[in-house]
């Protein structure tokens, strides 16, 4: 095959590292256990395996696209660099004071999450920029010099700089950067005017701190990865998936690692959106369940829902405001600690609780035989008959049913007087209900009825649990695409090069200045296009324009999309009609008598995505034959039942499998309960639907 056709997608998860090699119409994939101390080791191992399957040399790969949870995990586990914050005098405690919101209004003992940096690592300088960008108090260079000496003595590795209203006038931030770069050349610097040039100090400061906190870690990792790949003979460009669903260069990722925080899940959303386009689906619930977490995303009209702010490490499950806000463009999804490695325990009320703590890959679930003693979701799935202990991960590793049962009985069975199967049932039902609740909350927050949606499930553990979630959520159809076990890595290969540039510039609609708006959009488009050009110097680039609008006096704004013509020719009346249409769609009516203001301007530059081929439904159905059977627990029935076992590679278009059934493949296993039946579509997707009554 021609050298130019081989592309590699790599997704590092909390338990497994997924590697996909694609060339022409051929796809080769593998899953290897994530190596925490040196994540690049797992990538090199997976690279060797898929190149062996394809019978190619690593030097023949011409592009690598990588996504990782390393940035997210570093923030959650607080394993970042020794970092300092420099901010405006009087604003030292913004990240600790947070906002006035209480995510548990009636909890008198509410404990707020600790800020990423303690107070002694937060420094101030006397300066002030006004809300219009004018300098009110000039910054004294001598003060910066003195502070630089203090930072040097403290031994910081990285520093975040966030001044009041610097998104309008970054001169003071840049002055501090220049002095620090001269006096402390080895210290990494992150400016809020570069990382997140948007209003709201708490979110902006926190995002800049997060970027500075993980910057040394991520740069070290990315440099090691590039060196190891080059030593292995792979000299092609390396790109990173960012949280907004696009691809950026290695250099951009090293400079703005906070944009990688949701890179893996973003790839999964792109994967699901691509399949939605192939099937012409307008309402899709993307369900991605791996070894550590489960991610749920709403996709409407083949586009994942996006946001400007999201939270990492929520201390109260599902509670907005209980986590660490990150103010960057991101695909909007809910993520919970529910994966194959999520651990179970019995709480003080004698209730089974699952997650967010995970066994990961070291030691892994008890059934891995690597020293784990507490039961994980994978242990429950094994005892319930959903997994074959001799053919897990394509037969690359065996599972111990005895170890799984021992862990279930000792941790859950003995305290609750249950046998191993009942304990496994309880564990599985709790984790499934946790995920179903997350989906319900996400749907309600967005005003959606999940009964109208089709689920697309992927990730190593999702096909094991997807049908049960559909039963709980009232969803009648679920698609399990080919390569579902490594869906996020495949999604990386479908994503465009893209970058979204945002900036806060306050403007009332009644005072709209077309010249100012045109200049602002031109600057943002140049910034976003520059990032894309660093990845591809010649490709066509499409620019999408967006403004965030609200009524005067409201606390939050809504996004309003503009056409290229509407951005190039700003008109207050046109913007008013667009805002009122979107506001009515969201809230049912407009508010008369109030002026409207624009707070944030946005341009997303992206290369065109490939045209997808529509999948036509099969017309001839054949009952698939299966010589193999095994006992499997059906949660809806509440007991063990005999399930036919079929290998996915032996099924062709039109083959139908009626539940209870198990469809096996190397990277995952698909469970078909008695309430469902599955049909293989023309592209190999397993189409699961409710059995008509």
XYZ file of C-alpha atoms in Angstrom:
693
model
C 0.000 0.000 0.000
C 1.184 3.535 -0.702
C 3.152 5.134 2.097
C 0.926 8.206 2.124
C -2.130 6.242 3.275
C -1.027 5.063 6.728
C -2.294 7.096 9.711
C -2.141 6.185 13.409
C -4.637 7.150 16.126
C -3.606 6.730 19.775
C -5.819 7.226 22.834
C -4.319 6.879 26.306
C -7.026 6.019 28.808
C -6.958 5.385 32.523
C -6.789 1.618 32.017
C -6.086 0.866 28.353
C -4.172 2.596 25.578
C -5.982 2.176 22.254
C -4.000 2.177 19.017
C -5.574 2.220 15.534
C -3.682 2.042 12.239
C -5.649 3.009 9.137
C -4.530 2.741 5.539
C -6.992 2.939 2.661
C -9.830 0.570 3.505
C -7.799 -1.422 6.024
C -7.946 -0.834 9.776
C -5.817 -2.585 12.400
C -6.250 -1.983 16.117
C -5.127 -3.158 19.529
C -5.586 -2.395 23.223
C -2.654 -2.483 25.635
C -2.565 -1.720 29.333
C -1.634 1.890 30.059
C 1.831 2.302 31.577
C 1.473 5.119 34.097
C 5.129 5.845 34.825
C 5.987 6.169 31.140
C 2.804 6.349 28.988
C 4.881 6.352 25.810
C 5.845 2.716 26.495
C 2.267 1.561 25.891
C 2.127 3.600 22.672
C 5.322 2.006 21.368
C 3.996 -1.446 22.290
C 0.679 -0.826 20.526
C 2.450 0.692 17.520
C 4.569 -2.430 17.149
C 1.497 -4.664 17.355
C -0.589 -2.875 14.725
C 2.382 -2.506 12.368
C 2.920 -6.241 12.718
C -0.711 -6.919 11.851
C -0.478 -4.657 8.793
C 2.954 -5.987 7.796
C 4.423 -2.508 7.493
C 7.444 -0.734 8.919
C 6.791 2.089 11.446
C 8.641 4.426 9.068
C 5.741 4.054 6.610
C 3.334 5.884 8.967
C 2.891 9.462 7.779
C 0.684 10.955 10.500
C 0.031 10.280 14.182
C -2.941 11.803 16.031
C -2.893 11.429 19.770
C -5.330 12.042 22.604
C -4.702 11.478 26.278
C -6.160 11.676 29.761
C -2.777 12.601 31.248
C -3.689 16.284 31.558
C -7.034 15.479 33.175
C -5.530 12.963 35.581
C -2.768 15.386 36.603
C -5.405 17.959 37.574
C -7.647 15.448 39.355
C -4.764 13.849 41.243
C -2.954 17.207 41.680
C 0.307 15.877 40.302
C 1.387 19.041 38.509
C 4.454 21.256 38.705
C 5.348 23.647 41.501
C 3.328 26.608 40.255
C 2.758 30.228 41.258
C 0.069 32.755 40.336
C 0.763 36.452 39.752
C -2.362 38.599 39.771
C -3.638 42.128 40.398
C -3.322 43.505 43.915
C -6.552 42.769 45.779
C -7.436 39.703 43.680
C -5.169 37.143 45.295
C -8.054 35.101 46.696
C -10.357 35.009 43.655
C -9.726 31.313 43.008
C -10.521 30.513 46.648
C -13.581 32.778 46.970
C -14.974 31.236 43.763
C -18.494 32.535 42.984
C -21.571 33.012 45.149
C -23.127 29.811 43.807
C -23.780 26.962 46.241
C -24.012 23.642 44.421
C -25.738 22.109 47.488
C -27.953 24.943 48.683
C -29.206 23.308 51.894
C -26.016 21.545 52.991
C -24.879 23.421 56.114
C -21.626 21.488 56.150
C -20.812 22.141 52.511
C -17.097 21.755 51.782
C -15.841 23.663 48.764
C -13.075 22.096 46.668
C -9.609 23.345 47.539
C -8.069 25.732 44.979
C -5.325 24.308 42.820
C -2.782 26.666 44.421
C -2.610 27.434 48.169
C -2.520 31.089 49.250
C 1.230 31.212 49.819
C 1.772 30.453 46.117
C -0.345 33.397 44.971
C 1.418 36.738 44.470
C 0.194 40.223 43.546
C 1.478 43.284 41.732
C 0.103 46.809 41.932
C -1.509 47.492 38.565
C -4.992 48.009 37.163
C -6.571 47.923 33.721
C -10.134 49.206 33.468
C -13.130 47.427 31.994
C -12.624 49.426 28.792
C -8.985 48.355 28.456
C -7.475 51.656 29.572
C -4.570 51.542 32.036
C -5.707 53.016 35.368
C -2.621 52.107 37.419
C 0.619 51.575 35.523
C 2.757 48.558 36.343
C 6.222 49.328 37.746
C 8.990 47.228 36.198
C 10.976 47.399 39.444
C 8.144 45.590 41.226
C 8.340 42.814 38.644
C 12.112 42.532 39.096
C 11.716 42.162 42.863
C 8.980 39.563 42.484
C 11.107 37.595 40.009
C 13.854 37.330 42.635
C 11.288 36.066 45.167
C 9.983 33.446 42.719
C 13.528 32.277 41.997
C 14.198 31.697 45.701
C 10.946 29.715 46.034
C 11.990 27.362 43.235
C 8.899 27.445 41.043
C 8.810 25.500 37.774
C 5.876 27.323 36.209
C 3.942 30.548 36.708
C 0.447 31.684 35.718
C -0.140 35.391 35.108
C -3.705 36.694 35.283
C -4.508 40.385 35.675
C -7.851 42.125 35.862
C -9.316 42.834 32.376
C -6.130 41.655 30.645
C -8.273 40.064 27.933
C -8.854 43.639 26.687
C -5.313 44.923 27.236
C -2.582 42.292 27.747
C 0.291 44.786 27.976
C 0.924 44.280 31.705
C 0.845 40.494 31.451
C 3.316 40.599 28.578
C 5.610 42.933 30.527
C 5.762 40.427 33.393
C 6.394 37.593 30.946
C 9.278 39.468 29.335
C 10.959 40.171 32.681
C 10.549 36.574 33.886
C 11.812 35.172 30.574
C 14.963 37.268 30.937
C 15.617 36.623 34.626
C 14.230 33.059 34.900
C 14.637 31.530 31.424
C 13.897 27.979 32.602
C 10.550 28.883 34.175
C 7.445 28.215 32.074
C 4.977 31.087 31.798
C 1.238 31.056 30.969
C -0.670 34.280 30.283
C -4.432 34.451 30.805
C -4.664 36.752 27.769
C -3.290 33.869 25.660
C -4.818 30.859 27.411
C -8.372 32.157 27.954
C -8.929 35.808 26.923
C -12.442 35.965 28.334
C -14.224 37.825 31.106
C -14.992 36.318 34.547
C -11.830 36.322 36.627
C -12.475 33.120 38.552
C -12.808 30.946 35.452
C -10.006 32.745 33.578
C -7.517 32.631 36.454
C -8.300 28.999 37.210
C -7.856 27.992 33.558
C -4.516 29.777 33.350
C -3.346 28.159 36.593
C -4.380 24.738 35.281
C -2.418 25.360 32.081
C 0.692 26.393 34.028
C 0.255 23.520 36.492
C 0.368 20.774 33.837
C 2.596 22.497 31.286
C 5.974 21.084 32.450
C 4.497 17.583 32.806
C 2.889 17.591 29.355
C 5.868 19.179 27.604
C 8.185 16.583 29.116
C 5.861 13.771 28.042
C 5.381 15.101 24.500
C 9.130 15.597 24.049
C 9.808 12.043 25.259
C 7.114 10.666 22.976
C 8.525 12.435 19.923
C 12.030 11.152 20.725
C 10.876 7.571 21.319
C 8.855 7.500 18.104
C 11.795 8.880 16.143
C 14.074 6.220 17.629
C 11.513 3.605 16.569
C 11.794 4.855 13.008
C 8.597 6.922 12.939
C 9.505 10.440 11.840
C 6.081 11.651 10.718
C 4.337 14.713 12.243
C 2.531 14.193 15.549
C -0.720 16.033 16.252
C -2.888 16.222 19.351
C -6.663 16.038 19.700
C -8.012 19.000 21.652
C -11.121 19.271 23.800
C -13.077 21.165 21.140
C -13.097 18.209 18.748
C -10.247 19.215 16.425
C -6.525 18.662 15.963
C -3.637 20.961 16.870
C 0.108 20.736 16.400
C 2.523 19.268 18.927
C 3.978 22.729 19.597
C 0.531 24.247 20.257
C -0.362 21.359 22.559
C 2.827 21.851 24.553
C 2.103 25.578 24.912
C -1.606 25.181 25.782
C -1.907 21.722 27.389
C -5.123 22.716 29.179
C -6.809 22.334 25.776
C -6.024 18.613 25.981
C -8.051 18.069 29.153
C -10.969 16.401 27.351
C -9.080 15.251 24.257
C -9.912 11.540 24.499
C -13.663 11.995 25.062
C -13.742 14.611 22.281
C -12.440 11.999 19.850
C -15.274 9.707 20.877
C -17.846 12.419 20.211
C -16.366 12.979 16.732
C -16.554 9.214 16.126
C -20.239 9.155 17.113
C -21.044 12.254 15.057
C -19.482 10.656 11.979
C -21.645 7.560 12.401
C -24.705 9.757 12.946
C -23.983 11.403 9.575
C -23.658 8.034 7.872
C -27.046 6.961 9.225
C -28.769 10.327 8.801
C -29.571 10.566 12.520
C -30.449 13.985 13.951
C -30.669 13.039 17.631
C -27.924 10.851 19.069
C -26.787 10.034 22.592
C -23.078 9.220 22.510
C -22.132 6.700 25.222
C -18.416 6.073 25.751
C -17.437 3.748 28.595
C -13.833 2.739 29.073
C -11.820 1.359 31.936
C -12.007 4.392 34.217
C -14.839 6.727 33.193
C -18.067 6.926 31.218
C -18.797 9.903 28.964
C -22.222 10.910 27.695
C -22.763 13.550 25.010
C -25.771 14.861 23.080
C -25.287 15.104 19.312
C -27.913 17.014 17.319
C -27.870 17.304 13.535
C -24.574 15.381 13.446
C -22.836 18.031 15.575
C -21.747 17.464 19.198
C -22.980 20.106 21.614
C -20.197 22.520 22.578
C -19.544 24.868 25.495
C -17.032 27.512 26.606
C -16.659 26.324 30.204
C -16.625 22.882 31.768
C -15.592 21.403 35.098
C -12.923 18.908 36.042
C -12.892 16.802 39.213
C -16.370 17.529 40.555
C -16.411 16.735 44.267
C -20.201 16.211 44.272
C -21.457 13.917 41.536
C -23.412 15.744 38.796
C -23.298 19.028 40.757
C -22.359 22.053 38.689
C -20.054 24.332 40.622
C -18.420 21.562 42.645
C -15.483 21.137 40.287
C -12.574 23.033 38.810
C -13.793 25.356 36.002
C -11.823 25.311 32.752
C -12.734 28.119 30.360
C -11.830 26.825 26.890
C -13.847 25.618 23.876
C -14.965 22.067 24.625
C -17.435 19.443 23.490
C -20.105 19.506 26.172
C -20.519 16.162 27.897
C -21.053 14.659 31.319
C -18.295 12.416 32.638
C -18.518 10.176 35.692
C -16.251 7.664 37.383
C -17.937 4.594 35.929
C -15.700 2.282 33.927
C -14.616 -1.310 33.825
C -12.091 -0.627 36.565
C -14.415 1.363 38.857
C -14.264 -0.106 42.357
C -17.215 -0.952 44.596
C -17.676 -0.751 48.356
C -20.477 -0.790 50.942
C -21.156 2.555 52.628
C -22.328 3.279 56.166
C -25.975 2.905 55.088
C -25.239 -0.615 53.782
C -25.615 0.539 50.192
C -23.415 -0.535 47.297
C -21.399 2.357 45.875
C -19.351 2.196 42.684
C -16.578 4.644 41.693
C -15.192 7.162 41.160
C -12.081 5.354 42.453
C -10.700 3.040 39.783
C -8.349 0.078 39.775
C -6.883 1.357 36.493
C -4.382 -0.971 34.870
C -2.158 -1.260 37.933
C -3.254 -3.453 39.649
C -6.521 -3.556 37.680
C -9.704 -5.425 38.640
C -9.322 -8.473 40.869
C -9.885 -10.827 37.924
C -6.701 -9.541 36.235
C -4.670 -11.436 38.812
C -2.293 -8.494 39.280
C -2.909 -7.905 42.991
C -6.327 -6.227 42.995
C -8.493 -7.296 45.940
C -11.556 -5.045 45.648
C -14.298 -5.826 43.105
C -14.553 -3.700 39.974
C -17.222 -3.512 37.279
C -15.211 -5.926 35.136
C -15.289 -8.471 37.963
C -19.082 -8.216 38.070
C -19.376 -8.540 34.284
C -17.206 -11.660 34.386
C -19.195 -13.359 37.155
C -22.464 -12.488 35.395
C -21.279 -14.355 32.299
C -20.878 -11.308 30.070
C -17.146 -11.904 29.547
C -15.259 -15.010 28.460
C -12.324 -15.487 30.880
C -10.266 -17.216 28.172
C -10.784 -14.664 25.394
C -10.542 -11.254 27.047
C -8.833 -8.570 24.912
C -8.631 -10.973 21.992
C -7.167 -13.700 24.184
C -4.121 -11.602 25.082
C -4.844 -11.941 28.797
C -6.813 -14.415 30.885
C -9.282 -13.517 33.625
C -9.748 -15.322 36.926
C -13.385 -16.019 37.818
C -12.285 -17.294 41.228
C -10.475 -14.047 42.086
C -13.473 -12.006 40.932
C -15.866 -14.031 43.100
C -13.575 -13.766 46.109
C -13.396 -9.982 45.798
C -17.179 -9.696 45.370
C -17.957 -11.890 48.358
C -15.413 -10.314 50.725
C -16.272 -6.699 49.873
C -20.003 -6.871 49.108
C -21.326 -10.368 49.812
C -20.312 -10.774 53.424
C -21.481 -7.332 54.655
C -24.799 -7.662 52.773
C -25.320 -11.444 53.059
C -25.162 -12.083 49.298
C -23.632 -14.762 47.124
C -21.168 -13.802 44.384
C -23.761 -13.617 41.581
C -26.159 -11.449 43.592
C -23.311 -9.154 44.614
C -22.231 -8.876 40.985
C -25.821 -8.094 39.946
C -26.023 -5.382 42.592
C -22.723 -3.854 41.535
C -23.676 -3.854 37.845
C -27.113 -2.359 38.511
C -25.642 0.441 40.616
C -23.104 1.438 37.969
C -25.731 1.213 35.216
C -28.134 3.356 37.222
C -25.356 5.882 37.899
C -24.775 6.215 34.166
C -28.501 6.347 33.405
C -28.939 9.125 35.988
C -26.067 11.070 34.438
C -27.741 10.802 31.033
C -31.101 11.899 32.464
C -29.582 14.933 34.186
C -27.677 15.924 31.038
C -30.831 15.606 28.938
C -32.964 17.609 31.371
C -30.361 20.371 31.542
C -30.579 20.633 27.768
C -34.376 20.260 27.526
C -34.225 16.965 25.637
C -36.313 13.782 25.743
C -34.011 10.768 25.461
C -36.832 8.570 24.178
C -36.407 10.412 20.870
C -32.696 9.617 20.697
C -30.601 6.800 19.226
C -27.670 5.649 21.347
C -24.244 5.125 19.780
C -22.076 3.095 22.155
C -18.320 2.585 22.020
C -15.328 2.135 24.274
C -14.147 -1.147 25.728
C -16.949 -1.462 28.297
C -19.867 0.390 26.661
C -21.191 -2.488 24.483
C -21.413 -4.599 27.660
C -23.746 -2.072 29.303
C -25.406 -0.146 26.450
C -28.506 -2.312 26.039
C -29.234 -2.205 29.782
C -28.924 1.597 29.701
C -31.378 1.677 26.814
C -33.819 -0.352 28.900
C -33.474 2.116 31.766
C -33.689 5.262 29.604
C -36.489 4.141 27.293
C -34.247 4.331 24.210
C -35.417 1.935 21.521
C -32.327 1.818 19.275
C -28.587 1.474 19.857
C -25.762 1.282 17.314
C -22.461 -0.481 18.035
C -20.117 0.456 15.153
C -17.134 -1.509 13.912
C -14.099 -0.698 16.007
C -16.302 0.305 18.940
C -13.715 -0.868 21.458
C -11.257 1.730 20.141
C -13.818 4.329 19.050
C -12.068 7.425 20.401
C -8.833 6.567 18.586
C -10.787 6.140 15.340
C -12.479 9.468 16.040
C -9.060 11.143 16.085
C -8.592 10.049 12.480
C -11.921 11.639 11.497
C -11.351 15.012 13.167
C -10.346 18.153 11.245
C -7.455 20.455 12.023
C -9.143 23.235 13.947
C -8.723 25.970 16.511
C -11.261 28.260 18.136
C -10.230 31.781 19.124
C -12.368 33.620 21.691
C -12.245 37.115 23.115
C -14.387 39.091 25.519
C -15.284 42.563 24.247
C -18.408 44.041 25.826
C -20.783 45.756 23.404
C -24.486 46.614 23.613
C -26.533 45.849 20.552
C -27.873 49.409 20.604
C -24.260 50.646 20.297
C -23.072 48.075 17.747
C -20.065 49.379 15.834
C -19.750 47.554 12.483
C -16.165 48.713 11.996
C -15.123 47.460 15.452
C -16.895 44.135 14.904
C -15.267 43.618 11.513
C -11.823 44.339 12.947
C -12.427 42.020 15.905
C -13.570 39.127 13.716
C -10.600 39.683 11.398
C -8.162 39.442 14.327
C -9.812 36.309 15.695
C -9.915 34.665 12.266
C -6.218 35.412 11.737
C -5.378 33.914 15.150
C -7.432 30.750 14.612
C -6.203 30.307 11.033
C -2.596 30.660 12.176
C -2.953 27.677 14.505
C -4.514 25.581 11.731
C -1.789 26.592 9.282
C 0.806 25.266 11.744
C -0.741 21.830 11.115
C -1.498 22.096 7.388
C -0.036 24.912 5.319
C -2.119 24.386 2.193
C -5.541 22.925 3.061
C -8.726 24.902 2.597
C -9.973 26.475 5.817
C -13.556 27.184 6.805
C -14.309 29.804 9.452
C -17.343 29.632 11.735
C -18.383 32.793 13.586
C -20.261 32.919 16.858
C -21.274 35.585 19.366
C -22.471 35.159 22.946
C -25.447 37.377 23.786
C -27.736 38.082 26.748
C -30.225 40.606 28.008
C -28.694 43.415 30.040
C -28.682 42.337 33.690
C -28.539 38.603 33.019
C -25.641 36.595 34.404
C -24.985 34.243 31.489
C -25.217 34.417 27.728
C -26.303 32.078 24.940
C -24.328 31.291 21.756
C -25.652 32.670 18.475
C -24.193 31.356 15.227
C -23.493 33.738 12.356
C -22.998 33.085 8.669
C -19.852 34.434 7.013
C -21.933 37.215 5.449
C -23.487 38.167 8.798
C -20.023 38.369 10.372
C -18.592 40.401 7.494
C -21.540 42.823 7.461
C -22.552 43.366 11.114
C -26.125 44.565 11.504
C -27.895 45.141 14.825
C -31.337 44.223 13.480
C -30.076 40.937 12.048
C -28.264 40.040 15.280
C -31.418 40.883 17.266
C -33.564 38.521 15.196
C -31.020 35.718 15.521
C -30.779 36.176 19.284
C -34.542 36.289 19.809
C -35.026 33.147 17.718
C -32.453 31.205 19.739
C -33.656 32.638 23.051
C -37.256 31.677 22.255
C -36.186 28.176 21.294
C -34.404 27.757 24.631
C -36.755 29.583 27.022
C -40.083 29.802 25.221
C -40.332 33.596 24.900
C -38.369 36.826 24.585
C -38.087 39.592 27.211
C -39.565 42.880 26.063
C -38.066 46.238 26.933
C -34.495 45.143 27.657
C -31.407 45.968 25.663
C -29.156 43.132 24.532
C -25.403 42.877 24.967
C -22.633 40.837 23.373
C -19.925 39.612 25.740
C -17.791 37.104 23.821
C -16.801 36.854 20.144
C -15.594 33.594 18.654
C -14.122 32.283 15.385
C -13.435 28.599 14.791
C -11.143 27.845 11.838
C -11.134 24.260 10.583
C -10.184 22.186 7.584
C -13.147 20.544 5.806
C -14.163 17.120 7.041
C -14.328 14.214 4.629
C -17.670 13.489 2.996
C -19.274 10.449 4.594
C -20.921 7.617 2.690
C -24.547 7.066 3.607
C -25.373 3.609 4.962
C -28.436 2.044 3.395
C -30.391 -0.328 5.669
C -30.290 -4.028 4.908
C -33.349 -5.419 3.155
C -32.860 -9.156 3.560
C -32.655 -10.634 7.053
C -31.243 -14.022 8.028
C -31.293 -15.584 11.484
C -27.660 -16.025 12.524
C -26.679 -19.492 13.638
C -24.588 -19.979 16.755
C -23.200 -23.328 17.907
C -21.952 -21.902 21.223
C -23.885 -20.984 24.358
C -23.159 -19.887 27.909
C -25.024 -18.783 30.987
C -25.500 -15.019 31.277
C -27.353 -12.914 33.825
C -30.149 -10.812 32.294
C -30.764 -7.835 34.592
C -34.283 -7.128 33.345
C -35.273 -10.771 33.945
C -33.386 -10.914 37.245
C -31.844 -14.358 36.723
C -29.355 -16.378 34.727
C -30.415 -17.423 31.245
C -28.895 -19.302 28.326
C -27.389 -16.941 25.768
C -26.124 -17.836 22.315
C -22.532 -16.735 21.647
C -21.545 -15.439 18.216
C -18.259 -14.018 16.939
C -18.754 -10.639 15.278
C -16.279 -11.468 12.514
C -18.561 -14.330 11.458
C -21.604 -12.101 10.986
C -22.473 -10.424 7.696
C -24.962 -7.792 6.534
C -28.537 -8.846 7.249
C -27.641 -11.389 9.950
C -29.970 -11.071 12.924
C -29.264 -12.188 16.479
C -32.106 -12.304 18.992
C -31.461 -11.915 22.697
C -30.410 -13.200 25.063
C -27.142 -13.292 23.134
C -23.466 -12.349 23.285
C -21.506 -11.041 20.305
C -17.746 -11.246 20.836
C -14.816 -9.393 19.268
C -11.219 -8.664 20.212
C -11.652 -5.221 21.821
C -15.080 -5.588 23.437
C -18.194 -7.730 23.886
C -21.753 -6.822 22.907
C -24.550 -7.959 25.229
C -28.025 -8.462 23.765
C -30.623 -8.959 26.546
C -33.918 -10.786 26.032
C -35.720 -7.496 25.377
C -33.560 -6.694 22.311
C -32.529 -8.045 18.946
C -29.521 -7.115 16.821
C -29.137 -6.777 13.057
C -25.830 -6.338 11.235
C -26.028 -3.398 8.826
C -24.173 -3.029 5.516
C -21.196 -1.248 7.122
C -20.825 -3.896 9.833
C -22.551 -1.853 12.544
C -24.565 -3.934 15.010
C -28.001 -2.291 15.150
C -29.756 -3.173 18.420
C -33.471 -2.481 18.718
C -36.275 -3.225 21.126
C -38.182 -6.433 20.343
C -41.691 -5.449 19.177
C -44.448 -6.473 21.581
